[in-house]
Short mmCIF file of C-alpha atoms in Angstrom, two decimals:
data_model
loop_
_atom_site.label_atom_id
_atom_site.label_comp_id
_atom_site.label_asym_id
_atom_site.label_seq_id
_atom_site.Cartn_x
_atom_site.Cartn_y
_atom_site.Cartn_z
CA MET A 28 -16.60 25.46 -3.65
CA LYS A 29 -14.06 27.51 -4.89
CA SER A 30 -9.99 26.85 -4.26
CA ALA A 31 -6.62 28.20 -4.93
CA VAL A 32 -3.25 26.89 -4.61
CA GLU A 33 0.02 28.52 -3.22
CA THR A 34 3.26 27.16 -3.96
CA LEU A 35 5.43 27.16 -0.76
CA ASN A 36 8.38 25.42 -2.48
CA PRO A 37 9.08 22.94 -5.12
CA THR A 38 7.49 19.96 -2.99
CA ARG A 39 4.95 22.00 -0.84
CA VAL A 40 1.56 23.78 -1.51
CA ARG A 41 -1.03 25.41 0.48
CA LEU A 42 -4.75 24.76 -0.61
CA THR A 43 -7.28 27.74 0.38
CA VAL A 44 -10.77 26.21 0.12
CA GLU A 45 -13.96 27.95 0.72
CA VAL A 46 -17.31 25.82 0.92
CA PRO A 47 -20.62 27.41 0.72
CA PHE A 48 -22.90 26.19 3.60
CA GLU A 49 -25.57 24.45 1.24
CA GLU A 50 -22.51 22.01 0.45
CA LEU A 51 -22.51 20.92 3.65
CA LYS A 52 -25.98 19.74 3.62
CA ASP A 53 -25.47 16.17 3.15
CA SER A 54 -23.00 16.01 5.84
CA LEU A 55 -25.09 17.88 8.24
CA ASP A 56 -27.99 15.15 7.54
CA ALA A 57 -25.43 12.55 8.29
CA ALA A 58 -24.20 14.02 11.39
CA TYR A 59 -27.79 14.19 12.77
CA LYS A 60 -28.43 10.81 11.72
CA LYS A 61 -25.18 9.58 13.33
CA ILE A 62 -26.14 11.28 16.75
CA ASN A 63 -29.54 10.09 16.45
CA GLN A 64 -28.16 6.45 16.68
CA GLN A 65 -25.80 7.60 19.41
CA VAL A 66 -28.19 9.30 22.14
CA THR A 67 -31.53 8.67 23.91
CA VAL A 68 -34.12 11.38 24.87
CA LYS A 69 -37.16 10.86 27.03
CA GLY A 70 -40.10 11.16 24.81
CA PHE A 71 -38.80 10.11 21.40
CA ARG A 72 -38.05 6.75 19.68
CA LYS A 73 -34.11 6.13 19.30
CA GLY A 74 -33.21 7.35 16.02
CA LYS A 75 -36.67 9.84 15.85
CA ILE A 76 -35.25 12.96 17.34
CA PRO A 77 -35.70 15.91 15.77
CA ALA A 78 -32.87 18.01 14.60
CA ARG A 79 -34.10 20.95 16.62
CA VAL A 80 -33.79 18.93 20.11
CA ILE A 81 -30.91 17.51 19.45
CA ASP A 82 -29.46 21.13 18.91
CA GLN A 83 -31.11 22.21 21.83
CA ARG A 84 -29.72 19.26 24.17
CA PHE A 85 -26.52 18.70 22.73
CA GLY A 86 -25.73 22.01 20.72
CA ARG A 87 -25.38 22.71 16.97
CA GLY A 88 -21.88 23.14 17.43
CA ALA A 89 -21.32 19.36 17.87
CA VAL A 90 -23.39 19.00 14.93
CA LEU A 91 -21.22 21.12 13.07
CA GLU A 92 -18.20 19.72 14.16
CA GLU A 93 -19.49 15.89 13.11
CA ALA A 94 -20.55 17.46 9.54
CA VAL A 95 -17.25 19.00 9.11
CA ASN A 96 -15.23 16.00 10.05
CA ASP A 97 -17.17 14.21 7.59
CA ALA A 98 -17.20 16.64 4.69
CA LEU A 99 -13.54 17.78 5.01
CA PRO A 100 -11.82 14.56 3.14
CA LYS A 101 -14.10 14.95 0.38
CA PHE A 102 -13.83 18.89 -0.33
CA TYR A 103 -9.76 18.27 0.06
CA THR A 104 -9.74 15.55 -2.72
CA ASP A 105 -11.77 17.56 -5.08
CA ALA A 106 -9.59 20.82 -4.19
CA VAL A 107 -6.78 18.28 -4.87
CA ASN A 108 -8.07 16.68 -8.11
CA GLU A 109 -9.25 20.48 -9.41
CA ALA A 110 -5.29 21.70 -9.02
CA GLU A 111 -4.43 18.55 -10.66
CA LEU A 112 -1.77 17.88 -8.02
CA ASN A 113 0.32 14.61 -6.62
CA PRO A 114 0.22 14.71 -3.05
CA LEU A 115 2.33 12.84 -0.65
CA GLY A 116 0.67 11.70 2.35
CA GLN A 117 -1.32 13.46 4.72
CA PRO A 118 -2.49 16.96 4.68
CA GLU A 119 -1.97 19.64 7.45
CA VAL A 120 -5.48 20.97 7.73
CA ASP A 121 -6.24 24.08 9.30
CA ILE A 122 -10.11 25.21 9.61
CA THR A 123 -9.83 29.19 9.15
CA GLU A 124 -13.45 30.15 9.16
CA LEU A 125 -16.87 28.15 10.06
CA LYS A 126 -20.07 30.37 10.06
CA ASP A 127 -23.38 28.59 10.58
CA GLY A 128 -25.30 28.78 7.52
CA GLU A 129 -22.81 30.69 5.46
CA THR A 130 -19.48 29.25 4.90
CA LEU A 131 -16.87 27.01 5.68
CA ASN A 132 -12.84 27.83 5.00
CA PHE A 133 -10.00 26.00 5.27
CA THR A 134 -6.45 25.51 3.95
CA ALA A 135 -4.44 22.24 3.52
CA GLU A 136 -0.50 22.32 3.06
CA VAL A 137 0.36 18.99 1.61
CA ASP A 138 3.86 17.72 0.02
CA ILE A 139 3.52 17.19 -3.64
CA ARG A 140 5.49 15.34 -6.15
CA PRO A 141 8.07 18.03 -7.69
CA THR A 142 7.84 18.55 -11.61
CA LEU A 143 10.63 16.87 -12.99
CA GLU A 144 12.42 17.82 -16.55
CA ILE A 145 14.18 14.43 -17.57
CA PRO A 146 16.78 15.31 -20.10
CA ASP A 147 18.14 13.30 -23.28
CA TYR A 148 20.01 10.24 -21.32
CA SER A 149 21.02 8.43 -24.99
CA GLY A 150 24.40 9.65 -23.87
CA ILE A 151 25.00 7.52 -21.00
CA GLU A 152 28.07 5.53 -20.81
CA VAL A 153 29.37 3.06 -17.61
CA GLU A 154 31.70 0.45 -17.14
CA VAL A 155 31.33 -2.96 -15.40
CA ASP A 156 33.23 -5.71 -14.49
CA ALA A 157 34.22 -8.18 -17.21
CA VAL A 158 32.45 -11.91 -17.23
CA GLU A 159 35.59 -14.10 -16.52
CA VAL A 160 35.48 -17.58 -15.12
CA THR A 161 39.00 -18.83 -13.85
CA ASP A 162 40.19 -22.34 -13.50
CA GLU A 163 40.50 -21.31 -9.93
CA ASP A 164 36.70 -20.24 -10.05
CA VAL A 165 35.77 -23.88 -10.94
CA GLU A 166 38.07 -25.66 -8.81
CA LYS A 167 36.48 -23.65 -5.62
CA SER A 168 32.86 -24.47 -7.02
CA VAL A 169 33.60 -27.94 -7.12
CA GLU A 170 35.24 -28.39 -3.99
CA GLN A 171 32.30 -26.44 -2.21
CA LEU A 172 30.24 -29.21 -3.75
CA ARG A 173 32.58 -31.90 -2.78
CA GLU A 174 32.29 -30.72 1.19
CA ARG A 175 28.69 -31.18 0.71
CA PHE A 176 29.46 -34.80 0.05
CA ALA A 177 31.66 -35.56 3.04
CA SER A 178 31.35 -38.03 5.24
CA THR A 179 32.39 -38.61 8.95
CA SER A 180 33.65 -41.49 11.16
CA PRO A 181 34.07 -41.36 14.63
CA VAL A 182 37.71 -41.16 16.04
CA GLU A 183 39.26 -41.95 19.18
CA ARG A 184 41.79 -39.06 19.50
CA ALA A 185 41.56 -35.43 20.44
CA ALA A 186 39.79 -32.73 18.15
CA GLU A 187 41.40 -30.78 15.44
CA ASP A 188 40.47 -28.39 12.81
CA GLY A 189 37.92 -29.57 10.22
CA ASP A 190 36.49 -32.31 12.78
CA VAL A 191 32.82 -32.83 13.72
CA VAL A 192 32.39 -32.77 17.09
CA THR A 193 29.17 -33.45 19.18
CA ILE A 194 28.69 -31.34 22.31
CA ASP A 195 26.58 -30.47 25.12
CA LEU A 196 26.50 -26.78 26.08
CA GLU A 197 25.49 -24.85 29.43
CA ALA A 198 25.16 -21.17 29.71
CA LYS A 199 25.68 -18.92 32.76
CA VAL A 200 25.04 -15.21 33.11
CA GLU A 201 25.80 -13.70 36.36
CA GLY A 202 26.17 -17.55 37.88
CA GLU A 203 22.80 -18.43 36.65
CA VAL A 204 22.06 -21.03 34.22
CA LEU A 205 19.60 -19.48 31.36
CA GLU A 206 16.45 -21.18 31.03
CA ASP A 207 17.14 -21.58 26.94
CA GLY A 208 21.15 -21.93 28.09
CA ILE A 209 21.24 -25.44 27.71
CA ALA A 210 21.66 -27.62 24.45
CA ASN A 211 22.65 -31.39 24.21
CA GLY A 212 23.76 -33.21 21.25
CA VAL A 213 24.89 -30.11 19.14
CA SER A 214 26.65 -30.94 16.00
CA TYR A 215 29.64 -28.55 15.17
CA THR A 216 32.25 -28.27 13.00
CA ILE A 217 35.39 -26.88 14.06
CA GLY A 218 36.52 -23.74 12.56
CA SER A 219 33.36 -23.04 10.86
CA GLY A 220 32.65 -20.14 13.10
CA GLU A 221 28.88 -21.07 13.27
CA LEU A 222 28.60 -21.24 16.95
CA LEU A 223 29.88 -18.93 19.85
CA ASP A 224 33.04 -17.11 19.73
CA GLY A 225 35.79 -18.78 21.56
CA ILE A 226 34.68 -22.42 21.15
CA ASP A 227 37.07 -23.58 18.35
CA ASP A 228 40.03 -22.85 21.13
CA ALA A 229 37.92 -24.52 23.78
CA VAL A 230 37.21 -27.83 22.12
CA LYS A 231 40.35 -28.34 20.43
CA GLY A 232 42.54 -30.62 22.01
CA LEU A 233 39.66 -32.27 23.95
CA GLU A 234 38.98 -36.01 23.36
CA ALA A 235 35.29 -37.57 23.75
CA GLY A 236 34.37 -37.08 27.70
CA GLY A 237 36.55 -33.74 27.85
CA GLU A 238 35.08 -30.56 29.05
CA ALA A 239 36.04 -26.93 29.10
CA THR A 240 34.75 -23.56 30.08
CA PHE A 241 35.16 -20.13 28.32
CA THR A 242 33.48 -16.98 28.29
CA SER A 243 31.50 -15.67 25.11
CA GLU A 244 28.84 -12.98 24.19
CA LEU A 245 25.79 -14.48 23.50
CA LYS A 246 24.55 -14.11 20.03
CA GLY A 247 20.53 -15.11 20.29
CA GLY A 248 18.26 -16.07 23.01
CA SER A 249 16.96 -14.29 26.31
CA ALA A 250 20.43 -12.98 27.23
CA ALA A 251 21.55 -12.12 23.57
CA GLY A 252 24.64 -9.52 23.45
CA LYS A 253 25.44 -10.31 27.15
CA GLU A 254 28.88 -11.90 28.46
CA ALA A 255 28.21 -15.77 29.48
CA GLU A 256 30.35 -18.31 30.92
CA VAL A 257 29.80 -21.17 28.77
CA THR A 258 30.79 -24.79 29.62
CA VAL A 259 31.16 -27.33 26.55
CA LYS A 260 31.34 -31.05 26.70
CA VAL A 261 32.78 -32.98 24.03
CA THR A 262 30.52 -36.45 23.67
CA GLN A 263 32.14 -37.54 20.45
CA VAL A 264 34.90 -36.78 17.70
CA ALA A 265 34.36 -37.37 14.34
CA LYS A 266 36.88 -36.81 11.21
CA ARG A 267 35.46 -35.86 8.12
CA GLU A 268 36.11 -37.34 4.89
CA LEU A 269 36.05 -35.93 1.36
CA PRO A 270 35.05 -37.87 -1.45
CA GLU A 271 37.62 -38.44 -4.15
CA LEU A 272 37.59 -35.78 -6.97
CA ASP A 273 36.93 -38.45 -10.11
CA ASP A 274 34.05 -39.91 -12.44
CA ASP A 275 32.57 -41.70 -9.37
CA PHE A 276 32.07 -38.49 -7.44
CA ALA A 277 30.79 -36.48 -10.25
CA GLN A 278 28.18 -39.44 -10.93
CA LEU A 279 27.51 -39.09 -7.06
CA ALA A 280 26.83 -35.68 -6.85
CA SER A 281 25.36 -34.65 -10.25
CA GLU A 282 23.56 -36.21 -13.42
CA PHE A 283 27.49 -36.53 -15.32
CA ASP A 284 29.30 -39.09 -15.86
CA THR A 285 32.37 -37.57 -15.86
CA LEU A 286 34.44 -35.14 -13.81
CA GLU A 287 35.08 -33.10 -16.74
CA GLU A 288 31.37 -32.72 -17.56
CA LEU A 289 30.79 -31.67 -14.04
CA LYS A 290 33.45 -28.98 -14.11
CA ALA A 291 32.02 -27.62 -17.74
CA ASP A 292 28.73 -27.56 -16.10
CA SER A 293 30.14 -25.50 -13.01
CA ARG A 294 31.93 -23.15 -15.50
CA LYS A 295 28.80 -22.17 -17.20
CA ARG A 296 26.88 -22.00 -14.41
CA LEU A 297 29.48 -19.27 -12.92
CA ALA A 298 29.45 -17.53 -16.06
CA ASN A 299 25.58 -17.24 -15.93
CA MET A 300 26.22 -15.96 -12.59
CA LYS A 301 28.45 -13.50 -13.27
CA GLN A 302 26.63 -12.30 -16.29
CA TYR A 303 23.50 -11.61 -13.92
CA ASP A 304 25.82 -9.61 -11.57
CA GLN A 305 27.27 -7.73 -14.57
CA ALA A 306 23.45 -6.82 -15.53
CA THR A 307 23.02 -5.88 -12.06
CA GLN A 308 26.01 -3.58 -11.95
CA ALA A 309 24.98 -2.04 -15.21
CA GLN A 310 21.43 -1.29 -14.24
CA GLU A 311 22.75 0.43 -10.58
CA ARG A 312 25.37 2.36 -12.49
CA VAL A 313 23.10 3.73 -15.12
CA LEU A 314 20.76 4.37 -12.43
CA ASP A 315 23.33 6.51 -10.59
CA LYS A 316 24.33 8.50 -13.91
CA LEU A 317 20.70 9.07 -14.89
CA LEU A 318 20.26 10.50 -11.02
CA GLU A 319 22.81 12.77 -11.81
CA LEU A 320 21.13 14.33 -14.80
CA VAL A 321 18.02 15.33 -13.13
CA GLU A 322 17.49 17.82 -10.32
CA VAL A 323 15.19 16.34 -7.97
CA PRO A 324 14.03 18.05 -5.04
CA VAL A 325 12.96 16.03 -1.79
CA PRO A 326 10.35 16.61 0.62
CA GLU A 327 11.69 17.05 4.13
CA LYS A 328 8.80 15.32 5.66
CA LEU A 329 8.96 12.14 3.20
CA LEU A 330 12.52 11.94 4.04
CA GLU A 331 12.01 11.88 7.61
CA ASP A 332 9.34 9.33 7.35
CA GLU A 333 11.75 7.33 4.62
CA ILE A 334 14.87 7.69 7.52
CA ASN A 335 12.36 6.55 10.19
CA THR A 336 10.95 3.55 8.31
CA ARG A 337 14.62 2.17 7.05
CA LYS A 338 15.98 2.44 10.76
CA HIS A 339 12.73 0.41 12.25
CA ASN A 340 13.10 -2.33 9.47
CA LEU A 341 16.51 -2.47 10.59
CA GLU A 342 16.36 -2.72 14.23
CA HIS A 343 12.74 -4.27 14.55
CA HIS A 344 13.23 -6.55 11.69
CA GLN A 345 16.48 -7.71 10.19
CA LEU A 346 18.66 -7.15 13.67
CA GLY A 347 15.93 -8.32 15.61
CA GLN A 348 15.99 -12.04 13.84
CA MET A 349 19.66 -12.04 14.15
CA GLY A 350 19.32 -11.32 18.08
CA LEU A 351 21.74 -8.19 17.43
CA THR A 352 21.13 -4.42 18.87
CA LEU A 353 22.10 -1.41 16.51
CA ASP A 354 24.96 -0.85 18.76
CA LYS A 355 26.12 -4.09 18.23
CA TYR A 356 25.71 -4.10 14.43
CA LEU A 357 27.76 -0.72 14.13
CA GLU A 358 30.46 -2.36 16.15
CA ILE A 359 30.78 -5.50 14.10
CA GLN A 360 30.19 -3.18 10.75
CA GLY A 361 33.03 -0.74 12.46
CA LYS A 362 30.84 2.20 12.08
CA THR A 363 29.91 5.22 14.46
CA ALA A 364 26.46 6.00 14.84
CA GLU A 365 27.13 9.31 12.90
CA GLU A 366 28.39 7.35 9.88
CA PHE A 367 25.13 5.23 10.13
CA GLU A 368 23.10 8.20 10.07
CA THR A 369 24.81 9.68 7.30
CA GLU A 370 24.75 6.30 5.34
CA THR A 371 21.01 5.93 6.19
CA ARG A 372 19.98 9.53 5.04
CA GLU A 373 21.94 8.95 1.81
CA ALA A 374 20.08 6.07 1.03
CA ALA A 375 16.99 7.35 1.55
CA ILE A 376 17.14 10.10 -0.33
CA LYS A 377 18.57 7.93 -3.24
CA GLY A 378 15.83 5.90 -2.89
CA ILE A 379 13.01 8.86 -3.39
CA LYS A 380 14.79 10.20 -5.99
CA THR A 381 14.93 6.97 -7.85
CA GLN A 382 10.97 6.74 -7.44
CA PHE A 383 10.53 10.31 -8.56
CA VAL A 384 12.33 10.03 -11.89
CA LEU A 385 11.71 6.20 -12.99
CA ASP A 386 7.79 7.13 -12.13
CA GLU A 387 8.29 10.23 -14.17
CA LEU A 388 9.91 8.26 -17.19
CA VAL A 389 7.11 5.74 -16.89
CA LYS A 390 4.72 8.42 -17.67
CA GLN A 391 6.94 10.00 -20.24
CA GLU A 392 7.85 6.77 -21.98
CA LYS A 393 3.93 5.79 -21.62
CA LEU A 394 4.88 2.37 -20.47
CA ASN A 395 2.16 0.00 -19.59
CA VAL A 396 2.18 -3.32 -17.04
CA ASN A 397 0.59 -6.27 -18.63
CA GLN A 398 -1.04 -9.29 -16.75
CA ASP A 399 1.88 -11.58 -17.67
CA GLU A 400 4.66 -9.01 -16.33
CA LEU A 401 2.76 -8.58 -13.10
CA THR A 402 2.57 -12.39 -12.61
CA GLU A 403 6.07 -12.89 -13.58
CA HIS A 404 7.23 -10.53 -11.34
CA LEU A 405 4.91 -11.71 -8.36
CA MET A 406 6.50 -15.37 -8.92
CA ARG A 407 9.84 -13.74 -8.26
CA ARG A 408 8.93 -11.91 -5.29
CA ALA A 409 7.17 -14.86 -3.84
CA ALA A 410 10.32 -17.00 -4.41
CA SER A 411 12.34 -14.31 -2.51
CA SER A 412 10.15 -13.84 0.36
CA GLY A 413 10.02 -17.99 1.05
CA MET A 414 6.41 -17.97 0.14
CA SER A 415 4.32 -19.89 -2.07
CA PRO A 416 3.10 -17.58 -5.37
CA ASP A 417 -0.50 -18.39 -4.21
CA GLN A 418 0.32 -17.40 -0.43
CA PHE A 419 2.26 -14.19 -1.86
CA ALA A 420 -0.77 -12.91 -4.18
CA GLN A 421 -3.07 -13.47 -1.27
CA ALA A 422 -1.15 -11.56 0.96
CA VAL A 423 -0.72 -8.71 -1.71
CA VAL A 424 -4.45 -8.61 -2.44
CA GLU A 425 -5.39 -8.52 1.07
CA GLN A 426 -2.95 -5.83 2.36
CA GLY A 427 -3.96 -3.70 -0.92
CA GLN A 428 -0.45 -3.96 -1.96
CA VAL A 429 -1.33 -4.70 -5.77
CA PRO A 430 -0.69 -1.02 -7.16
CA LEU A 431 3.08 -1.35 -5.41
CA LEU A 432 3.76 -4.11 -7.32
CA VAL A 433 2.34 -2.68 -10.70
CA GLY A 434 4.75 0.28 -9.71
CA GLU A 435 7.79 -1.88 -9.26
CA VAL A 436 7.68 -3.55 -12.21
CA ALA A 437 6.66 -0.33 -14.22
CA ARG A 438 10.06 1.40 -12.68
CA GLY A 439 12.03 -1.99 -13.56
CA LYS A 440 10.63 -1.57 -17.25
CA ALA A 441 12.00 2.65 -17.20
CA LEU A 442 15.22 1.73 -16.06
CA ALA A 443 15.44 -1.08 -18.42
CA ALA A 444 14.55 1.01 -21.19
CA VAL A 445 17.24 3.82 -19.98
CA VAL A 446 20.08 1.17 -19.88
CA GLU A 447 19.17 -0.10 -23.50
CA LYS A 448 20.18 3.21 -24.91
CA ALA A 449 23.15 3.63 -22.93
CA THR A 450 26.90 2.70 -23.70
CA VAL A 451 27.75 -0.16 -21.39
CA LYS A 452 31.49 -1.57 -21.64
CA ASP A 453 33.47 -3.96 -19.55
CA THR A 454 36.56 -3.46 -18.05
CA ASN A 455 38.48 -4.98 -20.97
CA GLY A 456 36.90 -2.04 -23.23
CA GLU A 457 34.47 -4.59 -24.65
CA ILE A 458 30.99 -3.59 -25.53
CA VAL A 459 28.19 -5.60 -23.28
CA ASP A 460 25.21 -6.70 -24.64
CA LEU A 461 22.33 -7.16 -22.24
CA ASP A 462 19.99 -8.46 -24.71
CA ASP A 463 19.24 -11.34 -22.33
CA GLU A 464 15.45 -10.18 -21.87
CA GLU A 465 14.71 -12.15 -18.72
CA GLU A 466 18.10 -11.49 -17.16
CA GLU A 467 17.62 -7.79 -17.75
CA THR A 468 14.13 -7.78 -16.67
CA GLU A 469 15.22 -9.51 -13.20
CA ALA A 470 18.05 -7.06 -12.94
CA ALA A 471 15.91 -3.92 -13.48
CA ASP A 472 13.31 -5.25 -11.21
CA ALA A 473 16.14 -5.79 -8.56
CA SER A 474 17.38 -2.51 -9.23
CA ALA A 475 14.02 -0.54 -9.40
CA GLU A 476 12.66 -2.08 -6.31
CA GLY A 477 14.76 -0.49 -4.07
CA ALA A 478 12.75 2.61 -5.09
CA GLU A 479 9.57 1.80 -3.08
CA THR A 480 9.67 4.19 -0.17
CA SER A 481 7.31 5.37 2.53
CA GLU A 482 5.86 7.75 -0.11
CA ASP A 483 3.66 4.77 -1.68
CA LYS A 484 1.91 4.17 1.87
CA GLY A 485 1.36 7.89 2.07
CA GLU A 486 -0.11 8.25 -1.32
CA GLU A 487 -2.48 5.37 -0.26
CA LYS A 488 -3.24 7.06 2.86
CA ALA A 489 -3.95 10.29 1.10
CA GLU A 490 -6.14 8.54 -1.67
CA GLY A 491 -8.09 6.71 1.24
#
């Protein structure tokens, strides 16, 4: 086999491959064997039909087609390896010449990873928010905890803001009660905004036994997005009572004996959260600076696939679970379809560039992923997915996604290495020391995780 490579642009090549006919022998034998198992010819046992009979009865062309289809992936892979290419996705193959007994010639156009030059990045400087926990932040945190320990007691009066009402609901669309439009005994806190638009105004002022009708757009169910006539009946009005903010509350809501100890712990937890947010912000801003330093050509087909993947995931997974259409989502976000398209394209470009640059850094810095790092990352991913570590690990193995997780960890390490050399200052002008290894690793993983694009799946297909 002979092959040659023609560079069409920085991210696409054309392979020209010439295969001597004798190298098709194994595939021709396999083709005859396969056809033998699929057909019957009178006078011959199944699987024992001579090649000349198959040629006469079914045509040599059918055998050649089967053999070429079997052989092409191997010859393509050999040509890719010989040229030391990093293909992205499936190639576009064109058989240019097939002469029985002489030669097989074909071309294969495929996108490839661009060759990148990573300049010195040690001079990167970024600014992040300072970690400041105010008394107001602490009071708000304690108040949220207090809300969780609120109790309710029925009252015989009209419902007011903040009350918890027990209600029955019935929704009609075009005069017909929906099959899934009836709900009884629903507990709702007035003013929480957790149910339908308009329900607060409808129930306020009603006593137990009171009823009202209002119009609202349904957020979920069989008629999601449609205007419905909703009848609400209040069966109970209850007043929410918050516990006193004292040492007794601290003992009820925490492991602390005093309110001051509880507040001190809240301040510490808030500081830790803001430090994590600060580390994440540093990672993201260093990444943006790094991408500005590197010229990264983006394959058009890969970009198109990535845009389509992001749209599909948004529409059919995220929005689908919330019972929203894309149009409704854009309305809520206050965005036009054109703005959404632009933002999606920009995000896809950044994701692809991030993966290319970080993967190049992994290679340049000779970064490896050990079993402990992979296990820690798997545990974090499992926690965020709502699955147990064992369930998540099993799913990863069954779906052949271990290499993807290894890639995520490696990219996180690459980004962490860049951040380590960068100068990070907060808004007060103070140097930020991101020396908490676990915190930095989690932040780097989170920042680099978005670099997993449809290119990952494309490479897997190409290799298969």
